[in-house]
């Protein structure tokens, strides 16, 4: 069965510092992996996705993630945090392009000026 | 957000009342999902439709929740009777045949008092 874990329910970084949000998954097949961002009172917006092409994936707003099969990880990074990055971030997995999408519990990112 | 309209945006009801949510995705997208997101948690899949048929409703509390998809396009989710623990945001999402990711609406925030 698919599942997603996100280490750290709350992460605080200073403005301009590196952002690192952790995601580990389990899947019986090579998965599709996603990072979504959610701002208050909004739906989920796709940041980036891994679909078995390049292992280093670049997304919107300067975020990127690296798929590491040996570690079953898909950590999200951004070199320099901006105040506008404060939001809830969700890692998700799907076994096919038409299967259910399973979400992790989320990580709340705070950016300190 | 990409072509998914949900209504209403907010709803407050008393426990034991009934409520219905509507989802209007872009026409022609085969897969539709309903998720429940309780405050501070990741979205949890309630039901997945493929065209008009139900693919996965294993997490749907069928004694009180029901959902249907009309003509493979619009969908409604109903709760009858509502309980306090049903307070959450209900998210609708779609996934097209040429898409690997799911696109989300802004959700309906339900408060049961």
PDB file of C-alpha atoms in Angstrom:
ATOM      1  CA  UNK A   1       0.000   0.000   0.000  1.00  0.00           C
ATOM      2  CA  UNK A   2       1.109   3.487  -0.741  1.00  0.00           C
ATOM      3  CA  UNK A   3       1.944   5.891   2.061  1.00  0.00           C
ATOM      4  CA  UNK A   4       3.768   9.158   2.643  1.00  0.00           C
ATOM      5  CA  UNK A   5       5.567  10.453   5.695  1.00  0.00           C
ATOM      6  CA  UNK A   6       6.755  13.995   6.205  1.00  0.00           C
ATOM      7  CA  UNK A   7       9.311  14.550   8.932  1.00  0.00           C
ATOM      8  CA  UNK A   8       8.563  17.706  10.883  1.00  0.00           C
ATOM      9  CA  UNK A   9       5.039  19.074  11.097  1.00  0.00           C
ATOM     10  CA  UNK A  10       6.422  22.603  11.546  1.00  0.00           C
ATOM     11  CA  UNK A  11       9.581  24.084  10.068  1.00  0.00           C
ATOM     12  CA  UNK A  12      10.830  27.612  10.670  1.00  0.00           C
ATOM     13  CA  UNK A  13      13.554  29.266   8.628  1.00  0.00           C
ATOM     14  CA  UNK A  14      14.932  32.760   8.406  1.00  0.00           C
ATOM     15  CA  UNK A  15      14.297  34.803   5.303  1.00  0.00           C
ATOM     16  CA  UNK A  16      17.097  34.051   2.829  1.00  0.00           C
ATOM     17  CA  UNK A  17      17.967  30.710   4.423  1.00  0.00           C
ATOM     18  CA  UNK A  18      17.759  27.270   2.847  1.00  0.00           C
ATOM     19  CA  UNK A  19      14.393  25.538   2.919  1.00  0.00           C
ATOM     20  CA  UNK A  20      14.412  21.738   3.300  1.00  0.00           C
ATOM     21  CA  UNK A  21      11.162  19.823   3.695  1.00  0.00           C
ATOM     22  CA  UNK A  22      11.426  16.060   3.996  1.00  0.00           C
ATOM     23  CA  UNK A  23       9.262  13.429   2.342  1.00  0.00           C
ATOM     24  CA  UNK A  24       9.560   9.648   2.331  1.00  0.00           C
ATOM     25  CA  UNK A  25       7.183   7.337   0.529  1.00  0.00           C
ATOM     26  CA  UNK A  26       6.336   3.702   0.144  1.00  0.00           C
ATOM     27  CA  UNK A  27       5.058   2.234  -3.073  1.00  0.00           C
ATOM     28  CA  UNK A  28       5.018  -1.189  -4.663  1.00  0.00           C
ATOM     29  CA  UNK A  29       5.779   0.231  -8.097  1.00  0.00           C
ATOM     30  CA  UNK A  30       7.814   3.179  -9.410  1.00  0.00           C
ATOM     31  CA  UNK A  31       5.645   6.032  -8.252  1.00  0.00           C
ATOM     32  CA  UNK A  32       4.523   9.409  -9.382  1.00  0.00           C
ATOM     33  CA  UNK A  33       5.497  11.918  -6.700  1.00  0.00           C
ATOM     34  CA  UNK A  34       4.187  15.404  -6.099  1.00  0.00           C
ATOM     35  CA  UNK A  35       4.641  18.423  -3.897  1.00  0.00           C
ATOM     36  CA  UNK A  36       1.633  20.665  -3.386  1.00  0.00           C
ATOM     37  CA  UNK A  37       1.420  23.982  -1.541  1.00  0.00           C
ATOM     38  CA  UNK A  38      -1.639  25.278   0.258  1.00  0.00           C
ATOM     39  CA  UNK A  39      -2.140  28.872   1.325  1.00  0.00           C
ATOM     40  CA  UNK A  40      -4.789  29.748   3.921  1.00  0.00           C
ATOM     41  CA  UNK A  41      -8.338  29.218   2.695  1.00  0.00           C
ATOM     42  CA  UNK A  42      -7.109  28.011  -0.671  1.00  0.00           C
ATOM     43  CA  UNK A  43      -7.019  24.723  -2.506  1.00  0.00           C
ATOM     44  CA  UNK A  44      -3.878  22.793  -3.340  1.00  0.00           C
ATOM     45  CA  UNK A  45      -1.492  24.115  -5.956  1.00  0.00           C
ATOM     46  CA  UNK A  46       1.065  21.886  -7.641  1.00  0.00           C
ATOM     47  CA  UNK A  47       4.674  22.920  -6.994  1.00  0.00           C
ATOM     48  CA  UNK A  48       6.383  20.133  -8.902  1.00  0.00           C
ATOM     49  CA  UNK A  49       6.096  16.496  -9.902  1.00  0.00           C
ATOM     50  CA  UNK A  50       8.268  13.463 -10.583  1.00  0.00           C
ATOM     51  CA  UNK A  51       7.104  11.137 -13.345  1.00  0.00           C
ATOM     52  CA  UNK A  52      10.104   8.824 -13.935  1.00  0.00           C
ATOM     53  CA  UNK A  53      12.066  11.246 -16.056  1.00  0.00           C
ATOM     54  CA  UNK A  54      14.868  13.338 -14.530  1.00  0.00           C
ATOM     55  CA  UNK A  55      15.459  12.625 -10.851  1.00  0.00           C
ATOM     56  CA  UNK A  56      16.037  16.309 -10.075  1.00  0.00           C
ATOM     57  CA  UNK A  57      12.795  18.141 -10.662  1.00  0.00           C
ATOM     58  CA  UNK A  58      12.406  21.897 -10.809  1.00  0.00           C
ATOM     59  CA  UNK A  59       9.127  23.545  -9.961  1.00  0.00           C
ATOM     60  CA  UNK A  60       7.562  26.926  -9.544  1.00  0.00           C
ATOM     61  CA  UNK A  61       8.752  29.692  -7.211  1.00  0.00           C
ATOM     62  CA  UNK A  62      12.344  28.403  -7.150  1.00  0.00           C
ATOM     63  CA  UNK A  63      11.560  25.045  -5.521  1.00  0.00           C
ATOM     64  CA  UNK A  64      13.117  21.776  -6.564  1.00  0.00           C
ATOM     65  CA  UNK A  65      13.079  18.179  -5.377  1.00  0.00           C
ATOM     66  CA  UNK A  66      15.256  15.145  -5.914  1.00  0.00           C
ATOM     67  CA  UNK A  67      13.933  11.623  -6.287  1.00  0.00           C
ATOM     68  CA  UNK A  68      16.188   9.100  -4.541  1.00  0.00           C
ATOM     69  CA  UNK A  69      14.949   5.573  -5.082  1.00  0.00           C
ATOM     70  CA  UNK A  70      17.471   3.983  -2.721  1.00  0.00           C
ATOM     71  CA  UNK A  71      16.246   6.208   0.106  1.00  0.00           C
ATOM     72  CA  UNK A  72      12.589   6.270  -1.012  1.00  0.00           C
ATOM     73  CA  UNK A  73      12.754  10.010  -0.561  1.00  0.00           C
ATOM     74  CA  UNK A  74      11.576  13.092  -2.416  1.00  0.00           C
ATOM     75  CA  UNK A  75      12.753  16.049  -0.338  1.00  0.00           C
ATOM     76  CA  UNK A  76      11.791  19.601  -1.306  1.00  0.00           C
ATOM     77  CA  UNK A  77      14.364  22.393  -1.261  1.00  0.00           C
ATOM     78  CA  UNK A  78      14.695  26.064  -2.028  1.00  0.00           C
ATOM     79  CA  UNK A  79      18.029  27.880  -1.732  1.00  0.00           C
ATOM     80  CA  UNK A  80      16.675  31.115  -0.273  1.00  0.00           C
ATOM     81  CA  UNK A  81      13.390  31.435   1.610  1.00  0.00           C
ATOM     82  CA  UNK A  82      11.051  34.319   0.944  1.00  0.00           C
ATOM     83  CA  UNK A  83       8.307  35.576   3.211  1.00  0.00           C
ATOM     84  CA  UNK A  84       5.743  34.565   0.619  1.00  0.00           C
ATOM     85  CA  UNK A  85       6.834  30.906   0.979  1.00  0.00           C
ATOM     86  CA  UNK A  86       5.061  30.645   4.333  1.00  0.00           C
ATOM     87  CA  UNK A  87       2.366  28.025   3.744  1.00  0.00           C
ATOM     88  CA  UNK A  88       1.463  24.362   4.225  1.00  0.00           C
ATOM     89  CA  UNK A  89       3.337  21.894   2.051  1.00  0.00           C
ATOM     90  CA  UNK A  90       2.108  18.406   1.174  1.00  0.00           C
ATOM     91  CA  UNK A  91       3.992  15.533  -0.398  1.00  0.00           C
ATOM     92  CA  UNK A  92       1.866  13.040  -2.318  1.00  0.00           C
ATOM     93  CA  UNK A  93       2.255   9.732  -4.168  1.00  0.00           C
ATOM     94  CA  UNK A  94       0.317   7.937  -6.868  1.00  0.00           C
ATOM     95  CA  UNK A  95       1.105   4.575  -8.436  1.00  0.00           C
ATOM     96  CA  UNK A  96      -0.295   5.414 -11.861  1.00  0.00           C
ATOM     97  CA  UNK A  97      -1.572   8.450 -13.741  1.00  0.00           C
ATOM     98  CA  UNK A  98      -5.168   7.430 -12.963  1.00  0.00           C
ATOM     99  CA  UNK A  99      -4.827   5.969  -9.472  1.00  0.00           C
ATOM    100  CA  UNK A 100      -5.685   7.640  -6.194  1.00  0.00           C
ATOM    101  CA  UNK A 101      -3.330  10.317  -4.889  1.00  0.00           C
ATOM    102  CA  UNK A 102      -2.220   9.726  -1.300  1.00  0.00           C
ATOM    103  CA  UNK A 103      -1.082  12.708   0.740  1.00  0.00           C
ATOM    104  CA  UNK A 104       1.287  13.059   3.638  1.00  0.00           C
ATOM    105  CA  UNK A 105       0.291  14.907   6.820  1.00  0.00           C
ATOM    106  CA  UNK A 106       1.877  18.152   5.686  1.00  0.00           C
ATOM    107  CA  UNK A 107       4.600  20.493   6.897  1.00  0.00           C
ATOM    108  CA  UNK A 108       3.825  24.046   7.925  1.00  0.00           C
ATOM    109  CA  UNK A 109       6.606  26.392   6.844  1.00  0.00           C
ATOM    110  CA  UNK A 110       7.169  29.658   8.697  1.00  0.00           C
ATOM    111  CA  UNK A 111       9.593  32.270   7.404  1.00  0.00           C
ATOM    112  CA  UNK A 112      11.092  34.621   9.979  1.00  0.00           C
ATOM    113  CA  UNK A 113      12.070  38.090   8.797  1.00  0.00           C
TER     114      UNK A 113
ATOM    115  CA  UNK B   1      -7.899  25.598  -9.077  1.00  0.00           C
ATOM    116  CA  UNK B   2      -7.341  24.802 -12.713  1.00  0.00           C
ATOM    117  CA  UNK B   3     -10.904  24.525 -13.943  1.00  0.00           C
ATOM    118  CA  UNK B   4     -12.619  23.172 -10.841  1.00  0.00           C
ATOM    119  CA  UNK B   5     -15.500  25.154  -9.392  1.00  0.00           C
ATOM    120  CA  UNK B   6     -16.836  24.177  -5.993  1.00  0.00           C
ATOM    121  CA  UNK B   7     -19.851  25.501  -4.159  1.00  0.00           C
ATOM    122  CA  UNK B   8     -20.588  26.677  -1.619  1.00  0.00           C
ATOM    123  CA  UNK B   9     -17.269  27.988  -0.299  1.00  0.00           C
ATOM    124  CA  UNK B  10     -18.461  27.971   3.299  1.00  0.00           C
ATOM    125  CA  UNK B  11     -21.273  26.200   5.113  1.00  0.00           C
ATOM    126  CA  UNK B  12     -22.318  26.118   8.757  1.00  0.00           C
ATOM    127  CA  UNK B  13     -24.907  23.577   9.889  1.00  0.00           C
ATOM    128  CA  UNK B  14     -26.085  22.007  13.101  1.00  0.00           C
ATOM    129  CA  UNK B  15     -25.311  18.386  13.887  1.00  0.00           C
ATOM    130  CA  UNK B  16     -27.826  15.900  12.513  1.00  0.00           C
ATOM    131  CA  UNK B  17     -28.658  18.236   9.616  1.00  0.00           C
ATOM    132  CA  UNK B  18     -27.866  17.333   6.030  1.00  0.00           C
ATOM    133  CA  UNK B  19     -25.610  19.174   3.586  1.00  0.00           C
ATOM    134  CA  UNK B  20     -24.553  18.857  -0.035  1.00  0.00           C
ATOM    135  CA  UNK B  21     -21.489  20.049  -1.901  1.00  0.00           C
ATOM    136  CA  UNK B  22     -21.101  20.543  -5.629  1.00  0.00           C
ATOM    137  CA  UNK B  23     -18.129  20.146  -7.884  1.00  0.00           C
ATOM    138  CA  UNK B  24     -17.994  21.298 -11.492  1.00  0.00           C
ATOM    139  CA  UNK B  25     -14.736  20.281 -13.190  1.00  0.00           C
ATOM    140  CA  UNK B  26     -13.660  20.955 -16.720  1.00  0.00           C
ATOM    141  CA  UNK B  27     -15.780  18.760 -18.930  1.00  0.00           C
ATOM    142  CA  UNK B  28     -14.206  15.621 -20.320  1.00  0.00           C
ATOM    143  CA  UNK B  29     -11.812  14.728 -17.539  1.00  0.00           C
ATOM    144  CA  UNK B  30     -12.268  11.119 -16.619  1.00  0.00           C
ATOM    145  CA  UNK B  31     -11.085  10.954 -13.016  1.00  0.00           C
ATOM    146  CA  UNK B  32     -12.711  12.918 -10.195  1.00  0.00           C
ATOM    147  CA  UNK B  33     -11.841  12.787  -6.507  1.00  0.00           C
ATOM    148  CA  UNK B  34     -13.407  14.016  -3.283  1.00  0.00           C
ATOM    149  CA  UNK B  35     -11.076  14.583  -0.362  1.00  0.00           C
ATOM    150  CA  UNK B  36     -11.715  15.486   3.251  1.00  0.00           C
ATOM    151  CA  UNK B  37      -9.142  17.723   4.923  1.00  0.00           C
ATOM    152  CA  UNK B  38      -9.459  18.112   8.668  1.00  0.00           C
ATOM    153  CA  UNK B  39      -7.665  21.115  10.131  1.00  0.00           C
ATOM    154  CA  UNK B  40      -3.953  20.437  10.520  1.00  0.00           C
ATOM    155  CA  UNK B  41      -4.005  17.215   8.484  1.00  0.00           C
ATOM    156  CA  UNK B  42      -3.361  16.153   4.936  1.00  0.00           C
ATOM    157  CA  UNK B  43      -6.241  15.514   2.545  1.00  0.00           C
ATOM    158  CA  UNK B  44      -7.836  12.093   2.892  1.00  0.00           C
ATOM    159  CA  UNK B  45      -9.451  10.455  -0.128  1.00  0.00           C
ATOM    160  CA  UNK B  46     -13.162   9.831   0.312  1.00  0.00           C
ATOM    161  CA  UNK B  47     -14.109   8.625  -3.138  1.00  0.00           C
ATOM    162  CA  UNK B  48     -12.700   8.337  -6.662  1.00  0.00           C
ATOM    163  CA  UNK B  49     -14.793   8.270  -9.819  1.00  0.00           C
ATOM    164  CA  UNK B  50     -13.671   7.090 -13.233  1.00  0.00           C
ATOM    165  CA  UNK B  51     -16.246   8.565 -15.603  1.00  0.00           C
ATOM    166  CA  UNK B  52     -19.541   7.698 -13.893  1.00  0.00           C
ATOM    167  CA  UNK B  53     -18.285   4.696 -11.992  1.00  0.00           C
ATOM    168  CA  UNK B  54     -16.835   4.485  -8.501  1.00  0.00           C
ATOM    169  CA  UNK B  55     -13.257   3.209  -8.439  1.00  0.00           C
ATOM    170  CA  UNK B  56     -12.484   3.574  -4.738  1.00  0.00           C
ATOM    171  CA  UNK B  57     -14.830   4.445  -1.878  1.00  0.00           C
ATOM    172  CA  UNK B  58     -13.116   2.433   0.827  1.00  0.00           C
ATOM    173  CA  UNK B  59     -12.682   5.500   3.067  1.00  0.00           C
ATOM    174  CA  UNK B  60     -16.194   6.881   2.591  1.00  0.00           C
ATOM    175  CA  UNK B  61     -18.414   6.546   5.706  1.00  0.00           C
ATOM    176  CA  UNK B  62     -21.271   5.079   3.747  1.00  0.00           C
ATOM    177  CA  UNK B  63     -23.756   5.204   6.588  1.00  0.00           C
ATOM    178  CA  UNK B  64     -23.833   8.996   6.296  1.00  0.00           C
ATOM    179  CA  UNK B  65     -21.887  10.055   3.187  1.00  0.00           C
ATOM    180  CA  UNK B  66     -22.962   9.582  -0.398  1.00  0.00           C
ATOM    181  CA  UNK B  67     -21.622  10.830  -3.704  1.00  0.00           C
ATOM    182  CA  UNK B  68     -22.604  10.691  -7.320  1.00  0.00           C
ATOM    183  CA  UNK B  69     -21.222  11.862 -10.603  1.00  0.00           C
ATOM    184  CA  UNK B  70     -23.638  12.932 -13.282  1.00  0.00           C
ATOM    185  CA  UNK B  71     -22.875  12.083 -16.907  1.00  0.00           C
ATOM    186  CA  UNK B  72     -19.178  11.825 -16.089  1.00  0.00           C
ATOM    187  CA  UNK B  73     -18.857  15.540 -15.369  1.00  0.00           C
ATOM    188  CA  UNK B  74     -20.410  17.251 -12.324  1.00  0.00           C
ATOM    189  CA  UNK B  75     -20.439  15.637  -8.919  1.00  0.00           C
ATOM    190  CA  UNK B  76     -22.181  16.045  -5.586  1.00  0.00           C
ATOM    191  CA  UNK B  77     -21.148  14.895  -2.136  1.00  0.00           C
ATOM    192  CA  UNK B  78     -23.791  14.642   0.575  1.00  0.00           C
ATOM    193  CA  UNK B  79     -23.662  14.150   4.321  1.00  0.00           C
ATOM    194  CA  UNK B  80     -26.778  13.046   6.163  1.00  0.00           C
ATOM    195  CA  UNK B  81     -26.850  13.341   9.134  1.00  0.00           C
ATOM    196  CA  UNK B  82     -23.797  15.434   9.901  1.00  0.00           C
ATOM    197  CA  UNK B  83     -21.662  14.939  12.999  1.00  0.00           C
ATOM    198  CA  UNK B  84     -19.344  17.360  14.736  1.00  0.00           C
ATOM    199  CA  UNK B  85     -16.309  15.426  13.487  1.00  0.00           C
ATOM    200  CA  UNK B  86     -17.363  16.097   9.878  1.00  0.00           C
ATOM    201  CA  UNK B  87     -16.120  19.677  10.259  1.00  0.00           C
ATOM    202  CA  UNK B  88     -13.446  19.948   7.591  1.00  0.00           C
ATOM    203  CA  UNK B  89     -12.643  21.291   4.156  1.00  0.00           C
ATOM    204  CA  UNK B  90     -14.018  19.147   1.336  1.00  0.00           C
ATOM    205  CA  UNK B  91     -11.859  19.291  -1.762  1.00  0.00           C
ATOM    206  CA  UNK B  92     -12.779  18.210  -5.249  1.00  0.00           C
ATOM    207  CA  UNK B  93     -10.064  17.363  -7.777  1.00  0.00           C
ATOM    208  CA  UNK B  94      -9.827  16.066 -11.332  1.00  0.00           C
ATOM    209  CA  UNK B  95      -7.213  14.316 -13.354  1.00  0.00           C
ATOM    210  CA  UNK B  96      -7.241  14.203 -17.145  1.00  0.00           C
ATOM    211  CA  UNK B  97      -6.057  11.356 -19.313  1.00  0.00           C
ATOM    212  CA  UNK B  98      -3.058  13.391 -20.401  1.00  0.00           C
ATOM    213  CA  UNK B  99      -2.240  14.645 -16.906  1.00  0.00           C
ATOM    214  CA  UNK B 100      -0.151  13.005 -14.226  1.00  0.00           C
ATOM    215  CA  UNK B 101      -1.177  15.413 -11.475  1.00  0.00           C
ATOM    216  CA  UNK B 102      -4.530  16.185  -9.908  1.00  0.00           C
ATOM    217  CA  UNK B 103      -5.998  19.694 -10.079  1.00  0.00           C
ATOM    218  CA  UNK B 104      -7.879  20.962  -7.061  1.00  0.00           C
ATOM    219  CA  UNK B 105     -10.749  23.318  -6.455  1.00  0.00           C
ATOM    220  CA  UNK B 106     -10.694  25.819  -3.599  1.00  0.00           C
ATOM    221  CA  UNK B 107     -12.801  23.567  -1.423  1.00  0.00           C
ATOM    222  CA  UNK B 108     -15.871  23.925   0.759  1.00  0.00           C
ATOM    223  CA  UNK B 109     -15.266  24.635   4.438  1.00  0.00           C
ATOM    224  CA  UNK B 110     -17.914  22.869   6.524  1.00  0.00           C
ATOM    225  CA  UNK B 111     -18.478  23.711  10.163  1.00  0.00           C
ATOM    226  CA  UNK B 112     -20.827  21.491  12.152  1.00  0.00           C
ATOM    227  CA  UNK B 113     -22.030  23.026  15.430  1.00  0.00           C
TER     228      UNK B 113
END
